[in-house]
Coordinates of C-alpha atoms in Angstrom, one line a residue:
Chain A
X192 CA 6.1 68.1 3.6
X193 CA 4.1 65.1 4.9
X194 CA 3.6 65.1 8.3
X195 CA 3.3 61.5 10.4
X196 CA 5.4 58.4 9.7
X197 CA 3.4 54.4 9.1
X198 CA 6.9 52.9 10.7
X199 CA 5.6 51.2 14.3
X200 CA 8.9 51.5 15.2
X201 CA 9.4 55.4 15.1
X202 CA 5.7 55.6 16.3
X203 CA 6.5 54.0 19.1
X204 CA 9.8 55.3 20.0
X205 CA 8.8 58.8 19.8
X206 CA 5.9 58.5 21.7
X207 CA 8.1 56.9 24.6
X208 CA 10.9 59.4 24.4
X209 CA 8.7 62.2 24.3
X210 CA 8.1 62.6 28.1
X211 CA 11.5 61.9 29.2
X212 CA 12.7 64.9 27.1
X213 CA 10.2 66.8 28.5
X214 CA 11.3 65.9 31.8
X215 CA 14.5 66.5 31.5
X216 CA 13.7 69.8 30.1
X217 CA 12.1 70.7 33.6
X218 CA 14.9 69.3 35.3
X219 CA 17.2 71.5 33.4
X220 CA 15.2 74.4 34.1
X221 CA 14.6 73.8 38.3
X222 CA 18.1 72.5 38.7
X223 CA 19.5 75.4 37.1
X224 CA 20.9 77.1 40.3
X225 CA 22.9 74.3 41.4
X226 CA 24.0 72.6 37.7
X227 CA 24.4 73.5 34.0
X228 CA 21.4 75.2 33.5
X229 CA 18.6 77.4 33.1
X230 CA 15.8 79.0 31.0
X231 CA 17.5 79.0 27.6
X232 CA 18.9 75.6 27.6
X233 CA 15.4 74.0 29.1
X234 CA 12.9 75.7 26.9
X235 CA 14.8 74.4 24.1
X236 CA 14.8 71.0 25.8
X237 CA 10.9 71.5 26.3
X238 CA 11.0 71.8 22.0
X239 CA 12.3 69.3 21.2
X240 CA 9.9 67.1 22.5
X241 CA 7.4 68.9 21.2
X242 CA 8.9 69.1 17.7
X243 CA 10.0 65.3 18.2
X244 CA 5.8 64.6 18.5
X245 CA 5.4 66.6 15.3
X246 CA 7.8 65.4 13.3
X247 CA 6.8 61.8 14.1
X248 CA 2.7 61.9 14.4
X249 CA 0.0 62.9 12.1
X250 CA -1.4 66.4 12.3
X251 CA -4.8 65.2 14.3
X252 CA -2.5 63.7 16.8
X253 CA 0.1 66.4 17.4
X254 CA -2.3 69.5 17.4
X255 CA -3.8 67.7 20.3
X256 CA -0.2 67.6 22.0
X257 CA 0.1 71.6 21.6
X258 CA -2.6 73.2 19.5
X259 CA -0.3 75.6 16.9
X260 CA -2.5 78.6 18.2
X261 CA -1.3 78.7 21.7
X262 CA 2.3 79.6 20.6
X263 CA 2.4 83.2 20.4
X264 CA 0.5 83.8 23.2
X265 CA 2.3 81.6 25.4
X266 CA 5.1 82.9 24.5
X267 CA 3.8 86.6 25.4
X268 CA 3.0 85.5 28.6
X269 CA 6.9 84.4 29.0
X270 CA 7.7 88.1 28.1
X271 CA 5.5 88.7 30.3
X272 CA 6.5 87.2 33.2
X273 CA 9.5 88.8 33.0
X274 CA 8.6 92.1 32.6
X275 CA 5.8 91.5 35.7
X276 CA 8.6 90.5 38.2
X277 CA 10.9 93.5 36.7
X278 CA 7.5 95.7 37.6
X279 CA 7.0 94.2 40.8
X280 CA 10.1 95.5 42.1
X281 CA 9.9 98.4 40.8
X282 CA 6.0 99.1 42.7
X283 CA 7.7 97.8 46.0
X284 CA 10.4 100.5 46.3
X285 CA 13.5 99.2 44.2
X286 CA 14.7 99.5 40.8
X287 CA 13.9 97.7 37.7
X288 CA 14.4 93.9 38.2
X289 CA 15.7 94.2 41.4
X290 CA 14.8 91.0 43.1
X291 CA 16.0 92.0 46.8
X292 CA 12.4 93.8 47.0
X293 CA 9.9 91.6 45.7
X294 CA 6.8 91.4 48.7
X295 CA 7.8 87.5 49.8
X296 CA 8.0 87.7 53.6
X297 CA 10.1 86.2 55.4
X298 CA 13.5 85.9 53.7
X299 CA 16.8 87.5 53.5
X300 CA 17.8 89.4 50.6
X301 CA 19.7 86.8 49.3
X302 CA 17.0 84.4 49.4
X303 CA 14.5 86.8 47.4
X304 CA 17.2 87.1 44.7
X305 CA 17.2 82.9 44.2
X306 CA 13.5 82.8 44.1
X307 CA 13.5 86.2 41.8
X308 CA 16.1 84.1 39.0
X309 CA 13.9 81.2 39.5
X310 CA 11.1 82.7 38.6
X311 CA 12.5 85.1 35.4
X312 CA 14.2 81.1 34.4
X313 CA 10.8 80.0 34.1
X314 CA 9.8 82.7 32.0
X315 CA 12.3 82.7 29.8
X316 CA 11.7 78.8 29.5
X317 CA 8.1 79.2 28.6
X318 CA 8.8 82.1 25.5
X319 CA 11.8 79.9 24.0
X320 CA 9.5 76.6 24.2
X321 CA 6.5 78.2 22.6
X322 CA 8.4 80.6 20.3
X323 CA 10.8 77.5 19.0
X324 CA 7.7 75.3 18.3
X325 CA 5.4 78.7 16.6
X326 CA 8.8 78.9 14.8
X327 CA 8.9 75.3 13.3
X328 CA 4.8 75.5 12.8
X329 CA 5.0 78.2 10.5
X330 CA 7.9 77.4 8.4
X331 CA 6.5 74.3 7.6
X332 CA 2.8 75.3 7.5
X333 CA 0.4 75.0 4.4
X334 CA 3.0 73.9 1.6
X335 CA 1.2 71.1 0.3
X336 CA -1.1 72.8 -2.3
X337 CA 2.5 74.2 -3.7
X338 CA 5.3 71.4 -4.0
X339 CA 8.4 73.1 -2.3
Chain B
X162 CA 36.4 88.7 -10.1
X163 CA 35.9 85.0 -8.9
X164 CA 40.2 85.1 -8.0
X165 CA 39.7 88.5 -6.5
X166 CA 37.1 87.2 -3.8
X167 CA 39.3 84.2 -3.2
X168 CA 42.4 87.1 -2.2
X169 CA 40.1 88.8 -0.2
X170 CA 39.3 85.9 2.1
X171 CA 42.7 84.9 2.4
X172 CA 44.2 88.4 3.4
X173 CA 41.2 88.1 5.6
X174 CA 42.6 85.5 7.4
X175 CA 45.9 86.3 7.4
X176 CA 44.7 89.7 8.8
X177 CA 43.3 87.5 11.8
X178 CA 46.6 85.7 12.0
X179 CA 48.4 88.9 12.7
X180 CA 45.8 90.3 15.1
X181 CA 46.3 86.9 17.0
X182 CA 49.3 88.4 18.4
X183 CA 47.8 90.4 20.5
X184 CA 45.9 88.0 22.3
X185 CA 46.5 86.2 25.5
X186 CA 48.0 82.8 25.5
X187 CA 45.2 80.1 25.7
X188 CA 44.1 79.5 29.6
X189 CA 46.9 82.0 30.7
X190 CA 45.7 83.2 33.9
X191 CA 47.7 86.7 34.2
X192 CA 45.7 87.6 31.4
X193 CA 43.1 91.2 31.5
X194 CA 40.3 89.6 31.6
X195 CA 41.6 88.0 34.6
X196 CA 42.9 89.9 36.7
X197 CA 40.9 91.7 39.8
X198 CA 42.0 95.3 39.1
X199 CA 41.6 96.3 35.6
X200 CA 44.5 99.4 33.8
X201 CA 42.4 102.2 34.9
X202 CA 42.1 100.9 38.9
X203 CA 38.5 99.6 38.6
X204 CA 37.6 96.0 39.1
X205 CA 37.1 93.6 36.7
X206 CA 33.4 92.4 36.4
X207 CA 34.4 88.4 36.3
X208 CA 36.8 88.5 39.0
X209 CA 33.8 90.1 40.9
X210 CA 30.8 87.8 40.2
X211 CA 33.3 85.1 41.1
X212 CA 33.5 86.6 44.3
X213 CA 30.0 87.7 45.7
X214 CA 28.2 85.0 43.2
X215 CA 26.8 83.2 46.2
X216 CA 26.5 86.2 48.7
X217 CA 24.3 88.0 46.6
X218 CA 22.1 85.7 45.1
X219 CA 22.6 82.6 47.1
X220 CA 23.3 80.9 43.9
X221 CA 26.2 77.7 43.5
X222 CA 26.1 78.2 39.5
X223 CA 27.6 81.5 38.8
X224 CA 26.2 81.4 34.7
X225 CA 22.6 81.4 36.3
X226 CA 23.7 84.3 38.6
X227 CA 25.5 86.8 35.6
X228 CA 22.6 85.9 33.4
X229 CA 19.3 85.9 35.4
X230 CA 20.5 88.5 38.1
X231 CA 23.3 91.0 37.8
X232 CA 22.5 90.8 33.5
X233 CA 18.8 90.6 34.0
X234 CA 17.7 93.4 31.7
X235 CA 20.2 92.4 29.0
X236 CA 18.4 88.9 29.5
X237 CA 15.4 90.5 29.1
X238 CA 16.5 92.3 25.3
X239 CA 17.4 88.8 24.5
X240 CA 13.8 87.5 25.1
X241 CA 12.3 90.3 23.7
X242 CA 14.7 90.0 20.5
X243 CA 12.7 85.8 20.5
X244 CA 9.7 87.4 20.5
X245 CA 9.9 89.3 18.1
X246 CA 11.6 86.6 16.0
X247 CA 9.1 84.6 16.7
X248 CA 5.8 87.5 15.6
X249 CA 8.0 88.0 12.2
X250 CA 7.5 84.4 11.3
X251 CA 4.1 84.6 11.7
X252 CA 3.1 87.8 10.8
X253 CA 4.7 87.6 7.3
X254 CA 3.9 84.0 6.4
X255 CA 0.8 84.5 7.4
X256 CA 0.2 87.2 5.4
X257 CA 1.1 85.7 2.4
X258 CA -1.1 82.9 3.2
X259 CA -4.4 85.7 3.5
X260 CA -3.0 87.0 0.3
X261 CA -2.8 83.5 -1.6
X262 CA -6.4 82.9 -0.4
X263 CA -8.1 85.8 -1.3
X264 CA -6.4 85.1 -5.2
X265 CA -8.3 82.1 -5.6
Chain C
X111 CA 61.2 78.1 19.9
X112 CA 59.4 81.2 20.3
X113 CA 57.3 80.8 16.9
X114 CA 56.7 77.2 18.2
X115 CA 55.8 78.6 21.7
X116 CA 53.1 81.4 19.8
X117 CA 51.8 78.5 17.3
X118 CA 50.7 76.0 20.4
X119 CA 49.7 78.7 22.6
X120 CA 47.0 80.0 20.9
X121 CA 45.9 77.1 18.9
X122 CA 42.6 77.9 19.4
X123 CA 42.6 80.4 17.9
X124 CA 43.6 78.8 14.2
X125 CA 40.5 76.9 14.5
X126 CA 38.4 79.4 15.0
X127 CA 40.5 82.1 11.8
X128 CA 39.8 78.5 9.7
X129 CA 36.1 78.6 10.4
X130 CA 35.7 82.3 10.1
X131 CA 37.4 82.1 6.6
X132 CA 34.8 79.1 6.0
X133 CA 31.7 81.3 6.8
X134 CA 33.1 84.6 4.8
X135 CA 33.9 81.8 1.9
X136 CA 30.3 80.5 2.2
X137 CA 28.8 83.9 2.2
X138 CA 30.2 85.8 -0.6
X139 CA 31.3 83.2 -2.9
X140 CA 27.9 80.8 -2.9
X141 CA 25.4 82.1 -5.1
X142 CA 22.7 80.0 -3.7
X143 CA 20.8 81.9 -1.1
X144 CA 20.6 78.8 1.6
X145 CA 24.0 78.1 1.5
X146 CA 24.7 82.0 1.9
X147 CA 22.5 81.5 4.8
X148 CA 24.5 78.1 6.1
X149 CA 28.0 80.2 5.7
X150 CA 26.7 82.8 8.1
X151 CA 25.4 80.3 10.7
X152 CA 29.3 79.1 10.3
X153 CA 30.5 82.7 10.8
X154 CA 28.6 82.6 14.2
X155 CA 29.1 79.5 15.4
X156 CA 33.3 80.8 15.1
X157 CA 32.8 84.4 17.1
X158 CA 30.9 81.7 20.0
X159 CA 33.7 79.8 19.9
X160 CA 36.3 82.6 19.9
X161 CA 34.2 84.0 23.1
X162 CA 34.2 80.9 25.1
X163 CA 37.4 80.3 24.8
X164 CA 38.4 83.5 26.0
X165 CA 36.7 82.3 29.4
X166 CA 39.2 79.7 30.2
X167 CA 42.1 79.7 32.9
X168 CA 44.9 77.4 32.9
X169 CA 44.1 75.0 36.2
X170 CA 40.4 76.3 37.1
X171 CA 36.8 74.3 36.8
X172 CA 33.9 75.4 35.7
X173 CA 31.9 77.9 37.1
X174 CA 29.6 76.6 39.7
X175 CA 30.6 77.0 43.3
X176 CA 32.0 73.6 45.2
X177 CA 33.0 73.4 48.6
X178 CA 36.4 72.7 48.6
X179 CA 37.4 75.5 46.6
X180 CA 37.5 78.7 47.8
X181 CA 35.8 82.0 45.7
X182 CA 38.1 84.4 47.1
X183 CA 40.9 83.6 45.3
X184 CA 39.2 83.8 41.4
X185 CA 41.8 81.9 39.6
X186 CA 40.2 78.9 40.8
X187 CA 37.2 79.1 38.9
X188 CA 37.1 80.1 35.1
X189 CA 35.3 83.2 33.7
X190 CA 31.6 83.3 34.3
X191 CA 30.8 86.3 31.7
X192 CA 31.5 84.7 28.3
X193 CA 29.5 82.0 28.7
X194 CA 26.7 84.1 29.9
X195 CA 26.4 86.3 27.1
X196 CA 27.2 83.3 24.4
X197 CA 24.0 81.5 26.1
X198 CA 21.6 84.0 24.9
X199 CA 23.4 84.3 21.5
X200 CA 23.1 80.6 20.3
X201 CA 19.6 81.1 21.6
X202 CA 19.0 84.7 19.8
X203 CA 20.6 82.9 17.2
X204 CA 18.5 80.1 16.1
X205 CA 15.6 82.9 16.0
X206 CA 17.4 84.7 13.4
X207 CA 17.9 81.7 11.6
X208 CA 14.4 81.0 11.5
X209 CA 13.2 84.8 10.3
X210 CA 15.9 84.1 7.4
X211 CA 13.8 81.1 6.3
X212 CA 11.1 83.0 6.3
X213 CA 12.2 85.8 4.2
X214 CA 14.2 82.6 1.6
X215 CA 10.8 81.1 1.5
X216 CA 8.7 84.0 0.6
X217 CA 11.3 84.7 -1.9
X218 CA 11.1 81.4 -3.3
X219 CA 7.2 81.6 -3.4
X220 CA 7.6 85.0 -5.7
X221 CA 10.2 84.2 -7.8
X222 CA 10.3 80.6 -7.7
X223 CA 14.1 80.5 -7.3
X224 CA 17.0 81.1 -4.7
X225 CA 19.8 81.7 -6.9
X226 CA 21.3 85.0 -6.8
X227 CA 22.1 85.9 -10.4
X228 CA 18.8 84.7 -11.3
X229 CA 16.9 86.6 -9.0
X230 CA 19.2 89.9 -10.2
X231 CA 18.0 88.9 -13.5
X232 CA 14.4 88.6 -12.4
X233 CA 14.4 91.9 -10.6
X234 CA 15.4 93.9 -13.3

């Protein structure tokens, strides 16, 4: 597959829609305490820009947009994120993944847990992201010597 | 054998048909899954994250709650299971990329 | 009346037997391997459905608190659980998807076809 189109107007109108799918990807993940929302939902968001800029641009263009190497780390680090609050609990006293421990001073129980979703949401956001995008990379990855 | 599959899928469905009369109406709320005390006397997980959603976790959206907090470590599988979804694409296309190179 | 009652009281759930029978159809009657693959994305999409709407209540909203309603009582708001665990599927699920295009288009590049009685042939 050919990547980039020569229309100006799907040029342009990816480029401009880009950022406010992005956005709203943040949105989706931040807001996801008090609306529909969260980790899964956002980091797919997050993807579809990024896929939207590959679909759209040339390769020069889009690898400068997210380089096609950072994916699986990236997405390790999300895995990771996860597992580092999960440990954290478990150093301070508590069980695996229990929030109510984690060393931020100065809040209630309650208030630990909130912050302790928040930050496992933005885990999970960052591994579905980069995993979706090293997903569509290498599916459609080196096929132009062989006409599939 | 092209007739036989076509039976299969429709005693298939008429085998779902008839298991549909076991289940609950549509939205009725006396339901199992509904109720606070399941058969056996224990409560019922729903009717309790309804409840102490936003005493525990001090969290309005009670999806966010089941999945990032009283769930976590079945979230956790899940994100694992993308993971490794994720290293199977690239460990086996790549391969056959290395593969493909070294032939020419 | 009480075959009428049964029909439109679970009409759900014929939607979701009518998709189901669409996915097994797809699956083992297709010989080409990417529509094999579309008739069990079809198959999922129904046992997602079938979950979430075991989550609803006759007269509740949707599960995020608001004031005015209380959480005591729970038939006010509708089941939280389903749609937990059906947010990680679709999620899982597109993952899954993409390893199956993986393993279609490594076949492809081996045997330079996806359809099934060919590729028996072919592995003989």
């Amino acid at each position: 597959m050919k990547h980039g189109s020569s229309s100006p107007i799907i040029l342009l109108l990816s480029r401009v829609l880009s950022p406010y799918i992005m956005l709203f990807g943040m949105y989706v993940i931040f807001h996801g305490h008090y609306s529909p929302g969260g980790g899964f939902q956002g980091g797919a968001l997050l993807a579809s820009s990024i896929i939207l800029i590959r679909i759209a641009m040339e390769e020069k263009v889009h690898q400068l947009h997210f380089n096609k190497d950072y994916g699986i780390p990236l997405g390790a680090i999300g895995v990771l994120i996860f597992f580092g609050v999960g440990f954290i609990a478990l150093i301070m006293g508590g069980y695996f993944l229990d929030y109510g421990l984690l060393p931020f001073p100065g809040m209630i129980t309650a208030e630990l847990r909130f912050y302790g979703i928040l930050l496992i949401e933005v885990g999970v956001g960052l591994a579905v992201m980069t995993i979706l995008v090293s997903i569509y990379d290498n599916l459609l990855e080196e096929d132009d010597d062989e006409s599939i | 054998m092209k007739y036989l599959t076509y039976i299969s899928i429709g005693v298939f469905a008429l085998l779902l048909i008839y298991a549909a009369y076991g289940l609950p109406y549509r939205g009725d709320p006396n339901a199992l899954v509904n109720q606070e005390i399941s058969l056996t006397g224990t409560p019922v997980a729903s009717s309790y994250y309804i409840e102490n959603a936003m005493k525990d976790a001090n969290t309005p959206n009670m999806v966010t709650s089941v999945l990032g907090d009283y769930r976590a470590f079945d979230t956790l599988g899940e994100e694992v299971v993308i993971f490794a979804a994720g290293m199977i694409c690239f460990l086996l296309l790549n391969r056959e990329r290395k593969r493909e190179a070294r032939k020419q | 009346m009480n075959l009428f009652d049964f029909i439109a009281g679970h009409y759900d759930y014929w939607f979701i037997i009518i998709l189901l029978a669409i996915g097994l159809y797809g699956m083992t009657v297709k010989k080409n391997l990417v529509k094999k693959l579309i008739g069990m994305t079809i198959f999922q999409a129904a046992v997602i459905l079938f979950y979430i709407s075991s989550a609803i209540k006759a007269d509740a909203t949707v599960p995020i608190i608001m004031e005015n309603l209380s959480v005591d009582n729970p038939a006010n708001y509708i089941n939280p659980l389903p749609h937990a665990l059906m947010l990680t599927a679709i999620v899982v699920g597109v993952a899954t998807v993409g390893v199956a295009f993986t393993l279609l288009i490594l076949i492809y590049k081996n045997y330079k076809t996806l359809d099934e009685n060919e590729l028996l042939e072919l592995m003989k």
